[in-house]
PDB file of C-alpha atoms in Angstrom:
ATOM      1  CA  UNK N   1      41.960 134.324  77.734  1.00  0.00           C
ATOM      2  CA  UNK N   2      41.321 135.062  81.396  1.00  0.00           C
ATOM      3  CA  UNK N   3      39.369 138.243  82.097  1.00  0.00           C
ATOM      4  CA  UNK N   4      41.478 139.806  84.837  1.00  0.00           C
ATOM      5  CA  UNK N   5      38.498 141.852  85.990  1.00  0.00           C
ATOM      6  CA  UNK N   6      36.792 138.567  86.915  1.00  0.00           C
ATOM      7  CA  UNK N   7      39.824 137.039  88.604  1.00  0.00           C
ATOM      8  CA  UNK N   8      39.603 136.787  92.393  1.00  0.00           C
ATOM      9  CA  UNK N   9      42.773 137.411  94.375  1.00  0.00           C
ATOM     10  CA  UNK N  10      43.248 135.813  97.776  1.00  0.00           C
ATOM     11  CA  UNK N  11      44.379 138.404 100.325  1.00  0.00           C
ATOM     12  CA  UNK N  12      45.977 137.319 103.598  1.00  0.00           C
ATOM     13  CA  UNK N  13      45.101 139.794 106.365  1.00  0.00           C
ATOM     14  CA  UNK N  14      47.699 140.064 109.135  1.00  0.00           C
ATOM     15  CA  UNK N  15      47.391 142.092 112.342  1.00  0.00           C
ATOM     16  CA  UNK N  16      47.184 141.873 116.080  1.00  0.00           C
ATOM     17  CA  UNK N  17      43.734 140.643 116.975  1.00  0.00           C
ATOM     18  CA  UNK N  18      41.947 141.878 120.098  1.00  0.00           C
ATOM     19  CA  UNK N  19      42.712 145.582 119.550  1.00  0.00           C
ATOM     20  CA  UNK N  20      41.925 145.594 115.818  1.00  0.00           C
ATOM     21  CA  UNK N  21      38.717 143.572 115.509  1.00  0.00           C
ATOM     22  CA  UNK N  22      36.782 146.404 113.874  1.00  0.00           C
ATOM     23  CA  UNK N  23      39.671 147.219 111.553  1.00  0.00           C
ATOM     24  CA  UNK N  24      40.039 143.575 110.479  1.00  0.00           C
ATOM     25  CA  UNK N  25      36.308 143.392 109.825  1.00  0.00           C
ATOM     26  CA  UNK N  26      36.527 146.565 107.745  1.00  0.00           C
ATOM     27  CA  UNK N  27      39.387 145.026 105.769  1.00  0.00           C
ATOM     28  CA  UNK N  28      37.397 141.848 105.126  1.00  0.00           C
ATOM     29  CA  UNK N  29      34.409 143.890 103.952  1.00  0.00           C
ATOM     30  CA  UNK N  30      36.600 145.982 101.640  1.00  0.00           C
ATOM     31  CA  UNK N  31      38.235 142.894 100.138  1.00  0.00           C
ATOM     32  CA  UNK N  32      34.859 141.254  99.531  1.00  0.00           C
ATOM     33  CA  UNK N  33      33.411 144.473  98.104  1.00  0.00           C
ATOM     34  CA  UNK N  34      36.297 144.599  95.638  1.00  0.00           C
ATOM     35  CA  UNK N  35      35.392 141.071  94.535  1.00  0.00           C
ATOM     36  CA  UNK N  36      38.339 139.295  96.131  1.00  0.00           C
ATOM     37  CA  UNK N  37      38.834 136.653  98.824  1.00  0.00           C
ATOM     38  CA  UNK N  38      40.013 137.475 102.372  1.00  0.00           C
ATOM     39  CA  UNK N  39      42.077 134.976 104.331  1.00  0.00           C
ATOM     40  CA  UNK N  40      43.226 135.171 107.943  1.00  0.00           C
ATOM     41  CA  UNK N  41      44.076 133.083 110.948  1.00  0.00           C
ATOM     42  CA  UNK N  42      41.546 134.279 113.528  1.00  0.00           C
ATOM     43  CA  UNK N  43      40.791 130.703 114.543  1.00  0.00           C
ATOM     44  CA  UNK N  44      44.399 129.941 115.443  1.00  0.00           C
ATOM     45  CA  UNK N  45      45.759 130.872 118.847  1.00  0.00           C
ATOM     46  CA  UNK N  46      49.151 132.573 118.857  1.00  0.00           C
ATOM     47  CA  UNK N  47      52.086 130.676 120.260  1.00  0.00           C
ATOM     48  CA  UNK N  48      51.877 127.318 118.501  1.00  0.00           C
ATOM     49  CA  UNK N  49      54.735 126.551 116.094  1.00  0.00           C
ATOM     50  CA  UNK N  50      52.654 124.068 114.110  1.00  0.00           C
ATOM     51  CA  UNK N  51      50.053 126.776 113.624  1.00  0.00           C
ATOM     52  CA  UNK N  52      52.773 129.121 112.385  1.00  0.00           C
ATOM     53  CA  UNK N  53      53.589 126.493 109.758  1.00  0.00           C
ATOM     54  CA  UNK N  54      49.948 126.573 108.677  1.00  0.00           C
ATOM     55  CA  UNK N  55      50.009 130.370 108.571  1.00  0.00           C
ATOM     56  CA  UNK N  56      53.104 130.307 106.344  1.00  0.00           C
ATOM     57  CA  UNK N  57      51.306 127.930 104.009  1.00  0.00           C
ATOM     58  CA  UNK N  58      48.304 130.281 103.885  1.00  0.00           C
ATOM     59  CA  UNK N  59      50.619 133.173 103.042  1.00  0.00           C
ATOM     60  CA  UNK N  60      52.305 131.084 100.332  1.00  0.00           C
ATOM     61  CA  UNK N  61      48.944 130.207  98.803  1.00  0.00           C
ATOM     62  CA  UNK N  62      47.603 133.768  98.939  1.00  0.00           C
ATOM     63  CA  UNK N  63      48.194 136.247  96.131  1.00  0.00           C
ATOM     64  CA  UNK N  64      48.602 139.337  98.312  1.00  0.00           C
ATOM     65  CA  UNK N  65      49.636 139.988 101.916  1.00  0.00           C
ATOM     66  CA  UNK N  66      48.005 142.849 103.849  1.00  0.00           C
ATOM     67  CA  UNK N  67      49.353 144.146 107.159  1.00  0.00           C
ATOM     68  CA  UNK N  68      47.178 146.295 109.415  1.00  0.00           C
ATOM     69  CA  UNK N  69      49.444 147.829 112.031  1.00  0.00           C
ATOM     70  CA  UNK N  70      47.938 149.536 115.058  1.00  0.00           C
ATOM     71  CA  UNK N  71      49.288 150.447 118.470  1.00  0.00           C
ATOM     72  CA  UNK N  72      50.005 146.920 119.729  1.00  0.00           C
ATOM     73  CA  UNK N  73      52.996 144.676 119.028  1.00  0.00           C
ATOM     74  CA  UNK N  74      51.201 141.410 119.731  1.00  0.00           C
ATOM     75  CA  UNK N  75      52.110 138.044 121.228  1.00  0.00           C
ATOM     76  CA  UNK N  76      55.831 137.278 121.117  1.00  0.00           C
ATOM     77  CA  UNK N  77      57.347 134.049 119.798  1.00  0.00           C
ATOM     78  CA  UNK N  78      59.883 132.915 122.446  1.00  0.00           C
ATOM     79  CA  UNK N  79      62.701 131.746 120.160  1.00  0.00           C
ATOM     80  CA  UNK N  80      62.951 134.862 118.001  1.00  0.00           C
ATOM     81  CA  UNK N  81      61.520 137.301 120.566  1.00  0.00           C
ATOM     82  CA  UNK N  82      59.498 138.803 117.735  1.00  0.00           C
ATOM     83  CA  UNK N  83      55.733 139.103 117.558  1.00  0.00           C
ATOM     84  CA  UNK N  84      53.842 136.642 115.408  1.00  0.00           C
ATOM     85  CA  UNK N  85      52.526 139.542 113.343  1.00  0.00           C
ATOM     86  CA  UNK N  86      56.090 140.667 112.626  1.00  0.00           C
ATOM     87  CA  UNK N  87      57.111 137.097 111.763  1.00  0.00           C
ATOM     88  CA  UNK N  88      54.233 136.894 109.282  1.00  0.00           C
ATOM     89  CA  UNK N  89      55.256 140.209 107.721  1.00  0.00           C
ATOM     90  CA  UNK N  90      58.911 139.204 107.449  1.00  0.00           C
ATOM     91  CA  UNK N  91      57.956 135.857 105.931  1.00  0.00           C
ATOM     92  CA  UNK N  92      55.826 137.589 103.292  1.00  0.00           C
ATOM     93  CA  UNK N  93      58.757 139.889 102.459  1.00  0.00           C
ATOM     94  CA  UNK N  94      61.218 137.016 102.373  1.00  0.00           C
ATOM     95  CA  UNK N  95      58.908 135.057 100.074  1.00  0.00           C
ATOM     96  CA  UNK N  96      58.588 137.929  97.629  1.00  0.00           C
ATOM     97  CA  UNK N  97      54.862 138.096  98.251  1.00  0.00           C
ATOM     98  CA  UNK N  98      53.145 141.214  96.867  1.00  0.00           C
ATOM     99  CA  UNK N  99      52.182 143.174  99.958  1.00  0.00           C
ATOM    100  CA  UNK N 100      50.964 146.460 101.330  1.00  0.00           C
ATOM    101  CA  UNK N 101      50.487 147.881 104.800  1.00  0.00           C
ATOM    102  CA  UNK N 102      47.940 150.115 106.484  1.00  0.00           C
ATOM    103  CA  UNK N 103      49.597 151.801 109.469  1.00  0.00           C
ATOM    104  CA  UNK N 104      47.787 153.728 112.182  1.00  0.00           C
ATOM    105  CA  UNK N 105      48.553 157.441 112.198  1.00  0.00           C
ATOM    106  CA  UNK N 106      50.364 158.308 115.428  1.00  0.00           C
ATOM    107  CA  UNK N 107      48.089 161.308 115.886  1.00  0.00           C
ATOM    108  CA  UNK N 108      45.099 158.957 115.990  1.00  0.00           C
ATOM    109  CA  UNK N 109      46.465 156.747 118.775  1.00  0.00           C
ATOM    110  CA  UNK N 110      45.551 159.226 121.523  1.00  0.00           C
ATOM    111  CA  UNK N 111      41.949 159.271 120.352  1.00  0.00           C
ATOM    112  CA  UNK N 112      41.868 155.477 120.268  1.00  0.00           C
ATOM    113  CA  UNK N 113      43.114 155.355 123.862  1.00  0.00           C
ATOM    114  CA  UNK N 114      40.378 157.758 124.964  1.00  0.00           C
ATOM    115  CA  UNK N 115      37.747 155.666 123.217  1.00  0.00           C
ATOM    116  CA  UNK N 116      39.008 152.170 124.064  1.00  0.00           C
ATOM    117  CA  UNK N 117      41.430 152.478 126.971  1.00  0.00           C
ATOM    118  CA  UNK N 118      45.078 151.468 127.188  1.00  0.00           C
ATOM    119  CA  UNK N 119      44.362 148.038 125.727  1.00  0.00           C
ATOM    120  CA  UNK N 120      44.992 149.499 122.263  1.00  0.00           C
ATOM    121  CA  UNK N 121      48.588 150.580 122.973  1.00  0.00           C
ATOM    122  CA  UNK N 122      51.716 148.548 123.631  1.00  0.00           C
ATOM    123  CA  UNK N 123      52.912 148.497 127.241  1.00  0.00           C
ATOM    124  CA  UNK N 124      55.096 145.369 127.332  1.00  0.00           C
ATOM    125  CA  UNK N 125      57.276 145.703 124.232  1.00  0.00           C
ATOM    126  CA  UNK N 126      57.168 149.346 123.113  1.00  0.00           C
ATOM    127  CA  UNK N 127      60.706 149.314 121.671  1.00  0.00           C
ATOM    128  CA  UNK N 128      60.030 146.246 119.547  1.00  0.00           C
ATOM    129  CA  UNK N 129      56.866 147.883 118.200  1.00  0.00           C
ATOM    130  CA  UNK N 130      58.761 151.093 117.461  1.00  0.00           C
ATOM    131  CA  UNK N 131      61.409 149.193 115.494  1.00  0.00           C
ATOM    132  CA  UNK N 132      58.840 147.072 113.655  1.00  0.00           C
ATOM    133  CA  UNK N 133      56.870 150.176 112.709  1.00  0.00           C
ATOM    134  CA  UNK N 134      60.066 151.846 111.486  1.00  0.00           C
ATOM    135  CA  UNK N 135      60.858 148.802 109.323  1.00  0.00           C
ATOM    136  CA  UNK N 136      57.360 148.809 107.820  1.00  0.00           C
ATOM    137  CA  UNK N 137      57.595 152.533 107.079  1.00  0.00           C
ATOM    138  CA  UNK N 138      60.680 152.008 104.911  1.00  0.00           C
ATOM    139  CA  UNK N 139      58.183 150.925 102.242  1.00  0.00           C
ATOM    140  CA  UNK N 140      55.185 152.734 100.808  1.00  0.00           C
ATOM    141  CA  UNK N 141      52.261 152.470 103.240  1.00  0.00           C
ATOM    142  CA  UNK N 142      48.808 153.941 103.727  1.00  0.00           C
ATOM    143  CA  UNK N 143      48.077 155.648 107.039  1.00  0.00           C
ATOM    144  CA  UNK N 144      44.724 155.239 108.750  1.00  0.00           C
ATOM    145  CA  UNK N 145      42.785 156.932 111.521  1.00  0.00           C
ATOM    146  CA  UNK N 146      39.562 154.936 111.247  1.00  0.00           C
ATOM    147  CA  UNK N 147      38.030 152.015 109.380  1.00  0.00           C
ATOM    148  CA  UNK N 148      36.999 154.263 106.489  1.00  0.00           C
ATOM    149  CA  UNK N 149      40.653 154.970 105.704  1.00  0.00           C
ATOM    150  CA  UNK N 150      41.416 151.243 105.695  1.00  0.00           C
ATOM    151  CA  UNK N 151      38.575 150.493 103.292  1.00  0.00           C
ATOM    152  CA  UNK N 152      39.680 153.228 100.889  1.00  0.00           C
ATOM    153  CA  UNK N 153      43.317 152.091 100.979  1.00  0.00           C
ATOM    154  CA  UNK N 154      42.381 148.478 100.283  1.00  0.00           C
ATOM    155  CA  UNK N 155      40.065 149.384  97.404  1.00  0.00           C
ATOM    156  CA  UNK N 156      42.786 151.484  95.755  1.00  0.00           C
ATOM    157  CA  UNK N 157      45.574 148.954  96.209  1.00  0.00           C
ATOM    158  CA  UNK N 158      43.570 145.914  95.140  1.00  0.00           C
ATOM    159  CA  UNK N 159      42.606 147.754  91.977  1.00  0.00           C
ATOM    160  CA  UNK N 160      46.328 147.960  91.162  1.00  0.00           C
ATOM    161  CA  UNK N 161      47.031 144.335  92.081  1.00  0.00           C
ATOM    162  CA  UNK N 162      44.072 143.107  90.013  1.00  0.00           C
ATOM    163  CA  UNK N 163      45.794 144.328  86.842  1.00  0.00           C
ATOM    164  CA  UNK N 164      48.984 142.359  87.497  1.00  0.00           C
ATOM    165  CA  UNK N 165      49.239 139.376  85.189  1.00  0.00           C
ATOM    166  CA  UNK N 166      51.753 137.541  87.393  1.00  0.00           C
ATOM    167  CA  UNK N 167      49.208 137.028  90.192  1.00  0.00           C
ATOM    168  CA  UNK N 168      47.344 133.754  89.779  1.00  0.00           C
ATOM    169  CA  UNK N 169      44.127 134.287  91.718  1.00  0.00           C
ATOM    170  CA  UNK N 170      40.924 132.303  91.252  1.00  0.00           C
ATOM    171  CA  UNK N 171      38.852 132.255  88.071  1.00  0.00           C
ATOM    172  CA  UNK N 172      35.496 130.556  87.567  1.00  0.00           C
ATOM    173  CA  UNK N 173      35.534 128.170  84.560  1.00  0.00           C
ATOM    174  CA  UNK N 174      32.759 130.046  82.750  1.00  0.00           C
ATOM    175  CA  UNK N 175      34.907 133.190  82.774  1.00  0.00           C
ATOM    176  CA  UNK N 176      37.632 131.534  80.708  1.00  0.00           C
ATOM    177  CA  UNK N 177      37.623 131.473  76.899  1.00  0.00           C
ATOM    178  CA  UNK N 178      38.815 127.878  76.673  1.00  0.00           C
ATOM    179  CA  UNK N 179      39.482 127.919  72.927  1.00  0.00           C
ATOM    180  CA  UNK N 180      41.593 131.070  73.001  1.00  0.00           C
ATOM    181  CA  UNK N 181      43.366 129.861  76.118  1.00  0.00           C
ATOM    182  CA  UNK N 182      44.211 126.523  74.475  1.00  0.00           C
ATOM    183  CA  UNK N 183      45.645 128.306  71.423  1.00  0.00           C
ATOM    184  CA  UNK N 184      47.731 130.584  73.624  1.00  0.00           C
ATOM    185  CA  UNK N 185      48.988 127.638  75.675  1.00  0.00           C
ATOM    186  CA  UNK N 186      49.981 125.799  72.490  1.00  0.00           C
ATOM    187  CA  UNK N 187      51.855 128.842  71.177  1.00  0.00           C
ATOM    188  CA  UNK N 188      53.636 129.466  74.457  1.00  0.00           C
ATOM    189  CA  UNK N 189      54.442 125.776  74.863  1.00  0.00           C
ATOM    190  CA  UNK N 190      56.206 125.701  71.490  1.00  0.00           C
ATOM    191  CA  UNK N 191      58.052 128.925  72.251  1.00  0.00           C
ATOM    192  CA  UNK N 192      58.978 127.590  75.666  1.00  0.00           C
ATOM    193  CA  UNK N 193      60.200 124.283  74.228  1.00  0.00           C
ATOM    194  CA  UNK N 194      62.394 126.067  71.672  1.00  0.00           C
ATOM    195  CA  UNK N 195      63.927 128.312  74.294  1.00  0.00           C
ATOM    196  CA  UNK N 196      64.413 125.423  76.709  1.00  0.00           C
ATOM    197  CA  UNK N 197      66.271 123.489  74.026  1.00  0.00           C
ATOM    198  CA  UNK N 198      68.614 126.409  73.416  1.00  0.00           C
ATOM    199  CA  UNK N 199      69.140 127.014  77.122  1.00  0.00           C
ATOM    200  CA  UNK N 200      69.862 123.338  77.824  1.00  0.00           C
ATOM    201  CA  UNK N 201      72.292 123.250  74.916  1.00  0.00           C
ATOM    202  CA  UNK N 202      74.134 126.224  76.353  1.00  0.00           C
ATOM    203  CA  UNK N 203      74.145 124.706  79.835  1.00  0.00           C
ATOM    204  CA  UNK N 204      75.420 121.335  78.571  1.00  0.00           C
ATOM    205  CA  UNK N 205      78.070 122.591  76.154  1.00  0.00           C
ATOM    206  CA  UNK N 206      79.191 125.723  77.950  1.00  0.00           C
ATOM    207  CA  UNK N 207      79.701 129.122  76.418  1.00  0.00           C
ATOM    208  CA  UNK N 208      81.796 127.855  73.523  1.00  0.00           C
ATOM    209  CA  UNK N 209      78.825 127.600  71.163  1.00  0.00           C
ATOM    210  CA  UNK N 210      76.748 130.486  72.487  1.00  0.00           C
ATOM    211  CA  UNK N 211      78.285 133.877  73.084  1.00  0.00           C
ATOM    212  CA  UNK N 212      77.661 135.963  76.159  1.00  0.00           C
ATOM    213  CA  UNK N 213      75.530 138.398  74.147  1.00  0.00           C
ATOM    214  CA  UNK N 214      73.515 135.551  72.631  1.00  0.00           C
ATOM    215  CA  UNK N 215      72.930 134.128  76.076  1.00  0.00           C
ATOM    216  CA  UNK N 216      71.678 137.471  77.361  1.00  0.00           C
ATOM    217  CA  UNK N 217      69.338 137.689  74.369  1.00  0.00           C
ATOM    218  CA  UNK N 218      67.950 134.243  75.180  1.00  0.00           C
ATOM    219  CA  UNK N 219      67.415 135.216  78.793  1.00  0.00           C
ATOM    220  CA  UNK N 220      65.792 138.489  77.760  1.00  0.00           C
ATOM    221  CA  UNK N 221      63.519 136.773  75.224  1.00  0.00           C
ATOM    222  CA  UNK N 222      62.124 134.535  77.937  1.00  0.00           C
ATOM    223  CA  UNK N 223      61.842 137.343  80.480  1.00  0.00           C
ATOM    224  CA  UNK N 224      64.487 135.698  82.641  1.00  0.00           C
ATOM    225  CA  UNK N 225      67.006 138.527  82.508  1.00  0.00           C
ATOM    226  CA  UNK N 226      64.585 141.113  83.868  1.00  0.00           C
ATOM    227  CA  UNK N 227      63.349 138.651  86.503  1.00  0.00           C
ATOM    228  CA  UNK N 228      66.916 137.837  87.563  1.00  0.00           C
ATOM    229  CA  UNK N 229      67.856 141.493  87.911  1.00  0.00           C
ATOM    230  CA  UNK N 230      64.735 142.253  89.972  1.00  0.00           C
ATOM    231  CA  UNK N 231      65.209 139.206  92.197  1.00  0.00           C
ATOM    232  CA  UNK N 232      68.996 139.273  92.609  1.00  0.00           C
ATOM    233  CA  UNK N 233      68.989 141.031  95.996  1.00  0.00           C
ATOM    234  CA  UNK N 234      66.400 138.707  97.498  1.00  0.00           C
ATOM    235  CA  UNK N 235      68.058 135.600  96.058  1.00  0.00           C
ATOM    236  CA  UNK N 236      71.404 136.709  97.426  1.00  0.00           C
ATOM    237  CA  UNK N 237      70.323 137.628 100.947  1.00  0.00           C
ATOM    238  CA  UNK N 238      68.302 134.765 102.373  1.00  0.00           C
ATOM    239  CA  UNK N 239      67.163 132.940  99.280  1.00  0.00           C
ATOM    240  CA  UNK N 240      63.733 133.211  97.696  1.00  0.00           C
ATOM    241  CA  UNK N 241      60.679 131.008  98.083  1.00  0.00           C
ATOM    242  CA  UNK N 242      59.013 130.478  94.702  1.00  0.00           C
ATOM    243  CA  UNK N 243      55.487 131.358  95.773  1.00  0.00           C
ATOM    244  CA  UNK N 244      54.215 133.493  92.876  1.00  0.00           C
ATOM    245  CA  UNK N 245      53.427 132.258  89.387  1.00  0.00           C
ATOM    246  CA  UNK N 246      56.318 134.255  87.929  1.00  0.00           C
ATOM    247  CA  UNK N 247      58.798 132.778  90.411  1.00  0.00           C
ATOM    248  CA  UNK N 248      57.540 129.235  89.856  1.00  0.00           C
ATOM    249  CA  UNK N 249      57.953 129.635  86.081  1.00  0.00           C
ATOM    250  CA  UNK N 250      61.353 131.302  86.033  1.00  0.00           C
ATOM    251  CA  UNK N 251      63.336 129.723  88.870  1.00  0.00           C
ATOM    252  CA  UNK N 252      63.487 126.202  87.346  1.00  0.00           C
ATOM    253  CA  UNK N 253      64.737 127.721  84.064  1.00  0.00           C
ATOM    254  CA  UNK N 254      67.504 129.595  85.868  1.00  0.00           C
ATOM    255  CA  UNK N 255      68.395 126.383  87.705  1.00  0.00           C
ATOM    256  CA  UNK N 256      68.949 124.648  84.361  1.00  0.00           C
ATOM    257  CA  UNK N 257      71.507 127.328  83.526  1.00  0.00           C
ATOM    258  CA  UNK N 258      73.220 127.040  86.877  1.00  0.00           C
ATOM    259  CA  UNK N 259      72.502 130.691  87.673  1.00  0.00           C
ATOM    260  CA  UNK N 260      70.531 129.769  90.786  1.00  0.00           C
ATOM    261  CA  UNK N 261      70.224 126.588  92.818  1.00  0.00           C
ATOM    262  CA  UNK N 262      67.666 124.986  95.099  1.00  0.00           C
ATOM    263  CA  UNK N 263      68.356 125.325  98.815  1.00  0.00           C
ATOM    264  CA  UNK N 264      65.230 123.597 100.119  1.00  0.00           C
ATOM    265  CA  UNK N 265      63.040 120.947  98.554  1.00  0.00           C
ATOM    266  CA  UNK N 266      59.339 121.281  99.205  1.00  0.00           C
ATOM    267  CA  UNK N 267      56.323 123.251  98.136  1.00  0.00           C
ATOM    268  CA  UNK N 268      56.983 125.973  97.337  1.00  0.00           C
ATOM    269  CA  UNK N 269      60.668 125.437  96.558  1.00  0.00           C
ATOM    270  CA  UNK N 270      63.398 127.793  97.745  1.00  0.00           C
ATOM    271  CA  UNK N 271      66.274 129.121  95.617  1.00  0.00           C
ATOM    272  CA  UNK N 272      69.486 131.106  95.994  1.00  0.00           C
ATOM    273  CA  UNK N 273      72.195 132.508  93.702  1.00  0.00           C
ATOM    274  CA  UNK N 274      75.247 130.627  92.447  1.00  0.00           C
ATOM    275  CA  UNK N 275      78.667 132.076  91.637  1.00  0.00           C
ATOM    276  CA  UNK N 276      77.889 131.812  87.912  1.00  0.00           C
ATOM    277  CA  UNK N 277      75.111 134.372  88.316  1.00  0.00           C
ATOM    278  CA  UNK N 278      77.688 137.111  88.870  1.00  0.00           C
ATOM    279  CA  UNK N 279      78.479 137.003  85.137  1.00  0.00           C
ATOM    280  CA  UNK N 280      75.032 138.390  84.376  1.00  0.00           C
TER     281      UNK N 280
END
């Protein structure tokens, strides 16, 4: 099997750029020191929609999204009137991407202004920054005053993410026990085939042959019931992009049952709830 301690997660680093160069560099160093892979879009200029498409793809293909929020709001996208950093953050949330944020402590902003001038604070869109910061703070965040705080926060959080089995990451071939992995794949394939057959039978013939309780047991046995309950809010609001391994495994199964449906074809695919889901 895969040794999760040797798996490398790809971490997308999102922030404003000119005011947080040192902080981004600290984040990259912390990610590398933890044995993982940093990803960012420093080479792309803000304001190009095609580049935003590339950024979304990078977020989709990363295992974890990291936001570093300082005292600037950043360049604003004209159509939405939101900063590109906020659009990246909202896309990661919408996609169900595992994420965490490092937010500058308000008490530290004054010291940053003294050291770096007013270029590190927002003067054009202070209200948008205030609202964005408030939205970010509705979730658990780590506050920072200097680069040391950012490095500590990243090391702690990546240690937690590294133990999650649903994150794909990168694994060198020599770190995989191929024989054990093949046996596990064979076992899971048979189990999956058996469950698929039962689920398809239920979907084709209706509930006449399988009771509601039996159906819930089937969903629970495959981990679909827990996944559906955890994802129901996201699926019901704006739909969910199947970007994680867990989502890519479970969403097609739920589609077979008619509990969710595809709303956009592509890679990754996007899904939303159906009326039948309300039964569960």
